[in-house]
XYZ file of N, CA, C and O in Angstrom:
700
model
N -8.383 -86.204 -32.331
C -8.939 -87.521 -32.534
C -10.147 -87.395 -33.454
O -10.953 -86.492 -33.293
N -10.293 -88.301 -34.370
C -11.468 -88.319 -35.238
C -12.465 -89.298 -34.638
O -12.144 -90.436 -34.328
N -13.675 -88.831 -34.452
C -14.711 -89.591 -33.754
C -15.524 -90.425 -34.738
O -15.849 -89.977 -35.825
N -15.893 -91.612 -34.300
C -16.747 -92.451 -35.147
C -18.222 -92.293 -34.803
O -19.081 -92.890 -35.410
N -18.530 -91.469 -33.785
C -19.908 -91.198 -33.409
C -20.269 -89.786 -33.830
O -19.536 -88.854 -33.540
N -21.417 -89.599 -34.488
C -21.771 -88.253 -34.944
C -22.373 -87.405 -33.843
O -23.080 -87.889 -32.983
N -22.045 -86.126 -33.872
C -22.795 -85.169 -33.081
C -24.093 -84.908 -33.833
O -24.156 -85.054 -35.051
N -25.136 -84.533 -33.128
C -26.386 -84.186 -33.799
C -26.141 -82.913 -34.597
O -25.580 -81.960 -34.102
N -26.535 -82.918 -35.848
C -26.348 -81.756 -36.714
C -27.716 -81.165 -37.009
O -28.544 -81.789 -37.661
N -27.973 -79.952 -36.505
C -29.282 -79.327 -36.674
C -29.598 -79.021 -38.129
O -30.749 -78.828 -38.491
N -28.599 -79.000 -39.004
C -28.840 -78.692 -40.410
C -29.112 -79.943 -41.238
O -29.462 -79.846 -42.403
N -28.951 -81.130 -40.622
C -29.167 -82.383 -41.346
C -30.648 -82.551 -41.662
O -31.503 -82.345 -40.798
N -30.955 -82.892 -42.882
C -32.334 -83.089 -43.309
C -32.748 -84.533 -43.049
O -31.906 -85.426 -43.009
N -34.061 -84.792 -42.865
C -34.511 -86.174 -42.673
C -34.043 -87.048 -43.830
O -34.125 -86.666 -44.989
N -33.521 -88.205 -43.485
C -33.038 -89.133 -44.501
C -31.566 -88.977 -44.842
O -30.967 -89.853 -45.450
N -30.949 -87.837 -44.460
C -29.513 -87.664 -44.700
C -28.738 -88.610 -43.793
O -29.107 -88.811 -42.639
N -27.648 -89.186 -44.289
C -26.851 -90.061 -43.429
C -26.108 -89.234 -42.389
O -25.852 -88.051 -42.591
N -25.768 -89.846 -41.249
C -25.001 -89.103 -40.239
C -23.610 -88.790 -40.761
O -23.067 -89.520 -41.594
N -23.042 -87.696 -40.306
C -21.701 -87.294 -40.709
C -20.699 -87.807 -39.686
O -20.678 -87.372 -38.550
N -19.881 -88.755 -40.104
C -18.864 -89.306 -39.222
C -17.533 -88.620 -39.500
O -17.389 -87.872 -40.452
N -16.555 -88.900 -38.673
C -15.223 -88.356 -38.895
C -15.063 -86.940 -38.406
O -14.191 -86.226 -38.852
N -15.907 -86.498 -37.472
C -15.775 -85.159 -36.922
C -14.662 -85.155 -35.878
O -14.341 -86.176 -35.277
N -14.081 -83.982 -35.657
C -13.063 -83.866 -34.621
C -13.719 -84.041 -33.259
O -14.819 -83.580 -33.020
N -13.037 -84.704 -32.375
C -13.584 -85.000 -31.060
C -12.471 -84.884 -30.027
O -11.368 -85.370 -30.249
N -12.760 -84.242 -28.893
C -11.766 -84.095 -27.837
C -11.681 -85.315 -26.938
O -10.808 -85.411 -26.089
N -12.606 -86.237 -27.080
C -12.620 -87.418 -26.227
C -11.696 -88.497 -26.772
O -11.452 -88.580 -27.966
N -11.204 -89.332 -25.894
C -10.460 -90.511 -26.323
C -11.519 -91.550 -26.671
O -12.069 -92.210 -25.785
N -11.840 -91.665 -27.947
C -12.987 -92.464 -28.374
C -12.886 -93.930 -27.975
O -13.884 -94.566 -27.697
N -11.681 -94.470 -27.964
C -11.543 -95.873 -27.600
C -11.928 -96.106 -26.147
O -12.467 -97.131 -25.805
N -11.642 -95.147 -25.273
C -11.925 -95.331 -23.863
C -13.303 -94.827 -23.466
O -13.964 -95.423 -22.637
N -13.752 -93.721 -24.029
C -14.953 -93.089 -23.514
C -16.224 -93.416 -24.269
O -17.300 -93.255 -23.726
N -16.122 -93.819 -25.518
C -17.328 -94.204 -26.253
C -17.476 -95.714 -26.172
O -16.541 -96.447 -26.390
N -18.681 -96.153 -25.866
C -18.951 -97.580 -25.843
C -19.845 -97.885 -27.025
O -20.265 -97.002 -27.764
N -20.179 -99.154 -27.194
C -21.078 -99.518 -28.294
C -22.434 -98.850 -28.137
O -23.120 -98.585 -29.106
N -22.842 -98.562 -26.897
C -24.113 -97.874 -26.684
C -23.946 -96.372 -26.771
O -24.904 -95.643 -26.676
N -22.716 -95.891 -26.906
C -22.421 -94.457 -27.002
C -22.942 -93.715 -25.777
O -23.786 -92.850 -25.864
N -22.409 -94.078 -24.607
C -22.846 -93.480 -23.353
C -22.238 -92.124 -23.071
O -22.530 -91.517 -22.057
N -21.382 -91.627 -23.927
C -20.746 -90.345 -23.665
C -21.795 -89.254 -23.570
O -22.694 -89.160 -24.395
N -21.678 -88.394 -22.554
C -22.647 -87.321 -22.382
C -22.411 -86.174 -23.351
O -23.228 -85.276 -23.452
N -21.273 -86.177 -24.052
C -20.984 -85.111 -24.993
C -21.522 -85.403 -26.390
O -21.468 -84.561 -27.261
N -21.999 -86.590 -26.619
C -22.523 -86.997 -27.917
C -23.902 -87.597 -27.717
O -24.185 -88.200 -26.696
N -24.756 -87.432 -28.690
C -26.084 -88.034 -28.634
C -26.015 -89.418 -29.269
O -25.216 -89.665 -30.167
N -26.829 -90.316 -28.814
C -26.896 -91.662 -29.371
C -27.697 -91.591 -30.664
O -28.905 -91.354 -30.637
N -27.031 -91.799 -31.783
C -27.674 -91.640 -33.082
C -28.870 -92.564 -33.243
O -29.872 -92.195 -33.851
N -28.795 -93.760 -32.675
C -29.917 -94.698 -32.816
C -31.176 -94.150 -32.162
O -32.281 -94.379 -32.637
N -31.030 -93.430 -31.052
C -32.190 -92.809 -30.413
C -32.612 -91.539 -31.140
O -33.804 -91.267 -31.282
N -31.645 -90.777 -31.594
C -31.932 -89.502 -32.257
C -32.729 -89.712 -33.539
O -33.651 -88.962 -33.827
N -32.414 -90.742 -34.287
C -33.116 -90.939 -35.563
C -34.594 -91.244 -35.388
O -35.384 -91.058 -36.298
N -35.003 -91.711 -34.191
C -36.416 -91.988 -33.925
C -37.161 -90.780 -33.372
O -38.374 -90.811 -33.235
N -36.415 -89.730 -33.023
C -37.047 -88.531 -32.463
C -37.768 -87.742 -33.552
O -37.379 -87.782 -34.708
N -38.779 -86.977 -33.165
C -39.382 -86.053 -34.126
C -38.346 -85.017 -34.560
O -37.386 -84.738 -33.838
N -38.550 -84.458 -35.722
C -37.624 -83.442 -36.245
C -37.454 -82.293 -35.238
O -36.365 -81.785 -35.056
N -38.523 -81.909 -34.586
C -38.468 -80.840 -33.590
C -37.470 -81.171 -32.480
O -36.667 -80.337 -32.071
N -37.511 -82.392 -31.977
C -36.581 -82.807 -30.920
C -35.160 -82.871 -31.442
O -34.209 -82.516 -30.735
N -34.981 -83.323 -32.681
C -33.643 -83.371 -33.273
C -33.043 -81.974 -33.390
O -31.879 -81.753 -33.045
N -33.839 -81.031 -33.873
C -33.366 -79.652 -34.021
C -33.048 -79.054 -32.654
O -32.003 -78.422 -32.460
N -33.927 -79.273 -31.686
C -33.711 -78.745 -30.340
C -32.460 -79.338 -29.707
O -31.667 -78.628 -29.087
N -32.267 -80.640 -29.875
C -31.092 -81.299 -29.317
C -29.817 -80.799 -29.985
O -28.811 -80.549 -29.320
N -29.846 -80.630 -31.303
C -28.678 -80.111 -32.010
C -28.305 -78.715 -31.536
O -27.131 -78.419 -31.299
N -29.308 -77.863 -31.363
C -29.051 -76.502 -30.875
C -28.525 -76.545 -29.443
O -27.620 -75.784 -29.073
N -29.069 -77.438 -28.623
C -28.611 -77.565 -27.237
C -27.159 -78.024 -27.184
O -26.369 -77.521 -26.390
N -26.797 -78.961 -28.048
C -25.408 -79.421 -28.089
C -24.467 -78.297 -28.501
O -23.393 -78.141 -27.923
N -24.883 -77.521 -29.490
C -24.046 -76.405 -29.923
C -23.899 -75.371 -28.807
O -22.812 -74.835 -28.583
N -24.987 -75.088 -28.085
C -24.930 -74.128 -26.977
C -24.011 -74.641 -25.872
O -23.187 -73.890 -25.333
N -24.135 -75.913 -25.538
C -23.288 -76.483 -24.486
C -21.823 -76.488 -24.906
O -20.946 -76.227 -24.093
N -21.558 -76.760 -26.172
C -20.173 -76.785 -26.656
C -19.566 -75.382 -26.635
O -18.378 -75.217 -26.349
N -20.374 -74.361 -26.920
C -19.833 -73.008 -26.977
C -19.588 -72.407 -25.594
O -18.741 -71.545 -25.443
N -20.325 -72.867 -24.577
C -20.155 -72.278 -23.243
C -19.403 -73.194 -22.288
O -19.082 -72.801 -21.187
N -19.133 -74.383 -22.692
C -18.452 -75.339 -21.820
C -19.455 -76.230 -21.119
O -20.471 -75.761 -20.616
N -19.177 -77.497 -21.115
C -20.083 -78.452 -20.498
C -19.891 -78.473 -18.986
O -18.770 -78.517 -18.501
N -20.983 -78.440 -18.225
C -20.834 -78.569 -16.774
C -20.356 -79.974 -16.433
O -20.607 -80.920 -17.169
N -19.653 -80.090 -15.323
C -19.104 -81.378 -14.918
C -19.657 -81.799 -13.566
O -20.087 -80.968 -12.771
N -19.607 -83.073 -13.288
C -19.911 -83.632 -11.977
C -21.227 -83.184 -11.391
O -22.281 -83.286 -12.012
N -21.149 -82.685 -10.144
C -22.351 -82.286 -9.409
C -23.098 -81.169 -10.124
O -24.325 -81.104 -10.077
N -22.363 -80.276 -10.801
C -23.022 -79.189 -11.522
C -23.908 -79.746 -12.640
O -25.008 -79.273 -12.873
N -23.430 -80.784 -13.322
C -24.230 -81.416 -14.372
C -25.430 -82.137 -13.763
O -26.509 -82.154 -14.341
N -25.248 -82.726 -12.602
C -26.352 -83.427 -11.943
C -27.486 -82.480 -11.570
O -28.619 -82.899 -11.444
N -27.173 -81.211 -11.370
C -28.183 -80.243 -10.963
C -28.567 -79.271 -12.076
O -29.434 -78.432 -11.886
N -27.928 -79.360 -13.235
C -28.196 -78.439 -14.343
C -29.606 -78.638 -14.880
O -30.063 -79.766 -15.070
N -30.285 -77.530 -15.125
C -31.663 -77.586 -15.592
C -31.805 -77.278 -17.075
O -30.874 -76.814 -17.727
N -32.991 -77.549 -17.594
C -33.343 -77.261 -18.986
C -34.679 -76.533 -18.994
O -35.631 -76.987 -18.362
N -34.720 -75.385 -19.685
C -35.982 -74.664 -19.879
C -36.129 -74.425 -21.375
O -35.290 -73.757 -21.987
N -37.163 -74.987 -21.976
C -37.393 -74.869 -23.415
C -38.748 -74.215 -23.655
O -39.750 -74.635 -23.077
N -38.769 -73.200 -24.496
C -40.016 -72.551 -24.877
C -40.417 -72.954 -26.284
O -39.570 -73.050 -27.171
N -41.692 -73.237 -26.494
C -42.186 -73.621 -27.813
C -43.642 -73.189 -27.974
O -44.393 -73.129 -27.005
N -43.995 -72.910 -29.201
C -45.390 -72.584 -29.495
C -46.124 -73.802 -30.054
O -47.299 -74.016 -29.765
N -45.428 -74.604 -30.848
C -46.094 -75.713 -31.540
C -45.489 -77.082 -31.268
O -46.093 -78.089 -31.590
N -44.272 -77.130 -30.750
C -43.593 -78.383 -30.441
C -43.501 -79.262 -31.692
O -43.251 -78.755 -32.782
N -43.715 -80.548 -31.533
C -43.610 -81.488 -32.654
C -44.940 -81.561 -33.383
O -45.627 -82.581 -33.390
N -45.326 -80.465 -34.018
C -46.655 -80.365 -34.623
C -46.901 -81.415 -35.702
O -48.018 -81.905 -35.845
N -45.877 -81.778 -36.444
C -46.059 -82.808 -37.473
C -46.505 -84.125 -36.834
O -47.389 -84.811 -37.345
N -45.904 -84.482 -35.707
C -46.304 -85.698 -34.990
C -47.718 -85.564 -34.439
O -48.481 -86.524 -34.443
N -48.082 -84.380 -33.929
C -49.438 -84.156 -33.426
C -50.453 -84.468 -34.518
O -51.398 -85.229 -34.302
N -50.250 -83.854 -35.670
C -51.217 -84.007 -36.754
C -51.246 -85.431 -37.293
O -52.316 -85.953 -37.603
N -50.101 -86.071 -37.377
C -50.059 -87.455 -37.856
C -50.787 -88.383 -36.880
O -51.539 -89.260 -37.290
N -50.572 -88.188 -35.601
C -51.235 -89.019 -34.589
C -52.751 -88.836 -34.641
O -53.503 -89.806 -34.701
N -53.205 -87.585 -34.622
C -54.647 -87.339 -34.590
C -55.320 -87.695 -35.919
O -56.481 -88.082 -35.930
N -54.585 -87.601 -37.019
C -55.129 -88.039 -38.299
C -55.374 -89.551 -38.278
O -56.427 -90.033 -38.681
N -54.398 -90.306 -37.778
C -54.565 -91.756 -37.651
C -55.670 -92.123 -36.685
O -56.459 -93.039 -36.936
N -55.752 -91.402 -35.584
C -56.793 -91.649 -34.593
C -58.174 -91.387 -35.187
O -59.094 -92.187 -35.020
N -58.316 -90.309 -35.939
C -59.598 -89.943 -36.521
C -60.018 -90.908 -37.634
O -61.158 -91.348 -37.688
N -59.092 -91.255 -38.526
C -59.443 -92.073 -39.691
C -59.415 -93.571 -39.428
O -60.168 -94.312 -40.070
N -58.568 -94.029 -38.501
C -58.410 -95.467 -38.313
C -58.859 -95.959 -36.948
O -58.910 -97.159 -36.707
N -59.141 -95.057 -36.033
C -59.610 -95.445 -34.709
C -58.496 -95.632 -33.703
O -57.314 -95.647 -34.034
N -58.898 -95.812 -32.465
C -57.965 -95.897 -31.349
C -57.023 -97.090 -31.457
O -55.849 -96.997 -31.113
N -57.511 -98.215 -31.949
C -56.667 -99.418 -32.033
C -55.502 -99.244 -33.002
O -54.484 -99.907 -32.869
N -55.647 -98.381 -33.979
C -54.592 -98.181 -34.972
C -53.733 -96.950 -34.691
O -52.782 -96.690 -35.408
N -54.064 -96.199 -33.652
C -53.278 -95.003 -33.309
C -51.924 -95.442 -32.745
O -51.849 -96.326 -31.898
N -50.866 -94.831 -33.224
C -49.509 -95.216 -32.831
C -49.140 -94.649 -31.459
O -49.112 -93.433 -31.279
N -48.812 -95.520 -30.499
C -48.382 -95.011 -29.193
C -47.051 -94.254 -29.286
O -46.803 -93.349 -28.515
N -46.205 -94.619 -30.241
C -44.944 -93.906 -30.425
C -45.213 -92.461 -30.851
O -44.606 -91.536 -30.324
N -46.134 -92.286 -31.796
C -46.460 -90.924 -32.220
C -47.021 -90.115 -31.064
O -46.697 -88.949 -30.898
N -47.866 -90.749 -30.238
C -48.433 -90.017 -29.113
C -47.348 -89.604 -28.127
O -47.274 -88.451 -27.707
N -46.500 -90.534 -27.748
C -45.490 -90.221 -26.734
C -44.487 -89.186 -27.220
O -43.931 -88.429 -26.421
N -44.238 -89.128 -28.509
C -43.299 -88.141 -29.046
C -43.975 -86.813 -29.373
O -43.311 -85.846 -29.692
N -45.294 -86.764 -29.310
C -45.986 -85.512 -29.642
C -46.275 -84.658 -28.420
O -46.783 -83.552 -28.561
N -45.950 -85.141 -27.224
C -46.185 -84.329 -26.035
C -45.261 -83.117 -26.075
O -44.152 -83.179 -26.597
N -45.719 -82.016 -25.518
C -44.982 -80.755 -25.624
C -43.616 -80.775 -24.947
O -42.713 -80.073 -25.350
N -43.451 -81.577 -23.909
C -42.177 -81.582 -23.201
C -41.214 -82.660 -23.698
O -40.186 -82.903 -23.082
N -41.526 -83.288 -24.812
C -40.672 -84.347 -25.337
C -39.253 -83.885 -25.639
O -38.273 -84.556 -25.285
N -39.104 -82.745 -26.268
C -37.772 -82.266 -26.652
C -36.918 -81.943 -25.438
O -35.738 -82.291 -25.391
N -37.493 -81.288 -24.430
C -36.686 -80.972 -23.243
C -36.288 -82.247 -22.513
O -35.192 -82.329 -21.954
N -37.135 -83.255 -22.540
C -36.777 -84.550 -21.962
C -35.627 -85.207 -22.713
O -34.703 -85.755 -22.102
N -35.689 -85.149 -24.041
C -34.591 -85.713 -24.851
C -33.288 -84.957 -24.600
O -32.220 -85.570 -24.506
N -33.367 -83.644 -24.497
C -32.164 -82.842 -24.238
C -31.555 -83.253 -22.894
O -30.358 -83.512 -22.794
N -32.382 -83.309 -21.866
C -31.891 -83.695 -20.539
C -31.261 -85.073 -20.563
O -30.164 -85.287 -20.041
N -31.945 -86.014 -21.182
C -31.462 -87.395 -21.220
C -30.178 -87.525 -22.021
O -29.202 -88.117 -21.571
N -30.173 -86.967 -23.224
C -29.022 -87.136 -24.108
C -27.787 -86.384 -23.615
O -26.671 -86.824 -23.843
N -27.964 -85.254 -22.953
C -26.826 -84.468 -22.481
C -26.500 -84.718 -21.009
O -25.563 -84.139 -20.467
N -27.266 -85.585 -20.359
C -26.989 -85.936 -18.975
C -27.254 -84.827 -17.987
O -26.615 -84.755 -16.943
N -28.197 -83.955 -18.300
C -28.562 -82.862 -17.394
C -29.673 -83.372 -16.487
O -30.764 -83.676 -16.950
N -29.395 -83.486 -15.212
C -30.303 -84.174 -14.301
C -31.085 -83.236 -13.380
O -31.764 -83.683 -12.462
N -30.997 -81.942 -13.618
C -31.729 -80.978 -12.806
C -33.156 -80.809 -13.283
O -33.660 -81.607 -14.073
N -33.823 -79.741 -12.857
C -35.221 -79.537 -13.240
C -35.373 -79.286 -14.740
O -34.564 -78.616 -15.355
N -36.417 -79.853 -15.307
C -36.742 -79.647 -16.715
C -38.102 -78.999 -16.832
O -39.035 -79.375 -16.117
N -38.197 -78.039 -17.710
C -39.442 -77.291 -17.841
C -39.655 -76.933 -19.305
O -38.722 -76.501 -19.982
N -40.872 -77.108 -19.769
C -41.238 -76.678 -21.115
C -42.338 -75.632 -20.982
O -43.346 -75.866 -20.322
N -42.108 -74.479 -21.600
C -43.097 -73.406 -21.605
C -43.800 -73.385 -22.947
O -43.164 -73.545 -23.992
N -45.098 -73.176 -22.930
C -45.887 -73.074 -24.151
C -46.377 -71.651 -24.280
O -46.789 -71.034 -23.298
N -46.312 -71.136 -25.483
C -46.758 -69.764 -25.676
C -46.762 -69.370 -27.128
O -46.849 -70.210 -28.016
N -46.617 -68.089 -27.372
C -46.618 -67.576 -28.743
C -45.185 -67.354 -29.194
O -44.261 -67.970 -28.688
N -45.001 -66.434 -30.127
C -43.686 -66.251 -30.747
C -42.600 -65.774 -29.788
O -41.420 -65.929 -30.063
N -42.951 -65.233 -28.637
C -41.943 -64.765 -27.688
C -41.671 -65.749 -26.551
O -41.010 -65.417 -25.567
N -42.121 -66.974 -26.677
C -41.971 -67.950 -25.603
C -40.503 -68.292 -25.331
O -40.138 -68.636 -24.207
N -39.636 -68.181 -26.331
C -38.208 -68.403 -26.111
C -37.630 -67.388 -25.134
O -36.788 -67.718 -24.295
N -38.075 -66.144 -25.248
C -37.632 -65.106 -24.309
C -38.152 -65.397 -22.901
O -37.459 -65.160 -21.912
N -39.362 -65.936 -22.812
C -39.902 -66.312 -21.509
C -39.094 -67.457 -20.901
O -38.920 -67.521 -19.679
N -38.594 -68.344 -21.743
C -37.746 -69.432 -21.250
C -36.460 -68.870 -20.646
O -35.996 -69.342 -19.602
N -35.873 -67.870 -21.311
C -34.670 -67.243 -20.768
C -34.961 -66.559 -19.429
O -34.182 -66.677 -18.473
N -36.071 -65.840 -19.351
C -36.442 -65.159 -18.105
C -36.704 -66.168 -16.986
O -36.287 -65.963 -15.837
N -37.356 -67.269 -17.316
C -37.624 -68.310 -16.321
C -36.327 -68.938 -15.820
O -36.187 -69.226 -14.630
N -35.369 -69.127 -16.733
C -34.088 -69.693 -16.307
C -33.364 -68.740 -15.353
O -32.730 -69.178 -14.392
N -33.468 -67.438 -15.594
C -32.882 -66.467 -14.661
C -33.556 -66.542 -13.292
O -32.892 -66.411 -12.254
N -34.864 -66.765 -13.286
C -35.588 -66.914 -12.018
C -35.104 -68.138 -11.245
O -35.187 -68.172 -10.018
N -34.625 -69.157 -11.933
C -34.087 -70.346 -11.262
C -32.649 -70.115 -10.800
O -32.229 -70.639 -9.775
N -31.894 -69.316 -11.563
C -30.487 -69.075 -11.243
C -30.302 -68.091 -10.084
O -29.432 -68.281 -9.229
N -31.083 -67.030 -10.067
C -30.894 -65.954 -9.074
C -30.907 -66.435 -7.627
O -30.009 -66.110 -6.861
N -31.898 -67.206 -7.221
C -31.873 -67.645 -5.817
C -30.911 -68.812 -5.573
O -30.766 -69.266 -4.450
N -30.275 -69.291 -6.614
C -29.336 -70.396 -6.463
C -29.985 -71.763 -6.460
O -29.395 -72.726 -5.979
N -31.185 -71.865 -7.017
C -31.866 -73.158 -7.069
C -31.090 -74.162 -7.917
O -31.118 -75.367 -7.636
N -30.436 -73.677 -8.957
C -29.634 -74.531 -9.839
C -28.330 -73.805 -10.173
O -28.297 -72.580 -10.216
N -27.234 -74.553 -10.426
C -25.959 -73.910 -10.754
C -25.908 -73.390 -12.186
O -25.213 -72.420 -12.471
N -26.621 -74.049 -13.083
C -26.669 -73.585 -14.478
C -27.934 -74.120 -15.138
O -28.489 -75.128 -14.718
N -28.375 -73.403 -16.162
C -29.594 -73.771 -16.882
C -29.336 -73.605 -18.372
O -28.793 -72.591 -18.811
N -29.725 -74.593 -19.140
C -29.713 -74.509 -20.592
C -31.105 -74.040 -20.993
O -32.092 -74.708 -20.688
N -31.200 -72.883 -21.632
C -32.513 -72.302 -21.928
C -32.569 -71.797 -23.356
O -31.565 -71.361 -23.912
N -33.751 -71.848 -23.958
C -33.944 -71.323 -25.300
C -35.334 -71.649 -25.806
O -36.170 -72.171 -25.078
N -35.549 -71.333 -27.062
C -36.838 -71.593 -27.684
C -36.642 -72.315 -29.005
O -35.606 -72.169 -29.653
N -37.629 -73.102 -29.394
C -37.542 -73.843 -30.652
C -38.943 -74.147 -31.167
O -39.882 -74.269 -30.398
N -39.055 -74.248 -32.473
C -40.262 -74.695 -33.147
C -39.878 -75.240 -34.504
O -38.808 -74.959 -35.012
N -40.755 -76.049 -35.064
C -40.511 -76.555 -36.404
C -41.627 -76.071 -37.324
O -42.753 -75.847 -36.881
N -41.298 -75.924 -38.578
C -42.290 -75.508 -39.562
C -43.179 -76.691 -39.914
O -42.712 -77.823 -40.068
N -44.468 -76.450 -40.016
C -45.414 -77.478 -40.433
C -46.400 -76.837 -41.387
O -46.864 -75.722 -41.154
N -46.751 -77.520 -42.461
C -47.646 -76.974 -43.487
C -49.057 -76.692 -42.984
O -49.762 -75.888 -43.566
N -49.483 -77.372 -41.952
C -50.871 -77.228 -41.485
C -51.084 -75.919 -40.790
O -50.363 -75.340 -40.121
C-alpha cells in the first residue's frame, strides 16, 4: 500500500516538503484518519512545529522502532523512553533568550520556551509513537547517549518495563 502520510525523515532539511507515497504496511483507508492517529506514523502538522532537535530525535526513534518491531497493546502502554543529550534544542534556547534579553518578557515567545526544555524531544517521541511508560531525559557530555543505554538496562533488568527505546541525540548549533 502506498501511504499518503509521511514518516518523519531524519535527513529532511528545514523547509523541504514532506515525502509522500512511501510504502506502508497499514491499510491507510481504515487506520489513518484526518488527524493521522496511527501510532506508526507521526502527525506531520505537529512535527513541522517541533524544533529540529525533536524532529531528528523522532525520526531516529521511528527508524529504531521499525527495525526492531513495534511493541503492541499492554507492552506499548508500558514501554519507556530514555534520551541522552548534551545540548537539546540549543537553537531554540538561544532564540528564546535572545528575544527575552533584547525585547523583554512581554515579547518572549512561550512556544520557544516550551520547546526549549531539555525533555521536549523525549516527550514528543512518547506522544507521537504512543509509548506510555516512563520517560526520562539525561543531560551530560558527549557520552550521555551511552548513559541512556545503561539507564534503560537498569529499568529492564528488574522488570520495571517490558521494553525501552533508548539513545542519544544532539543538534549542531553555531553558538
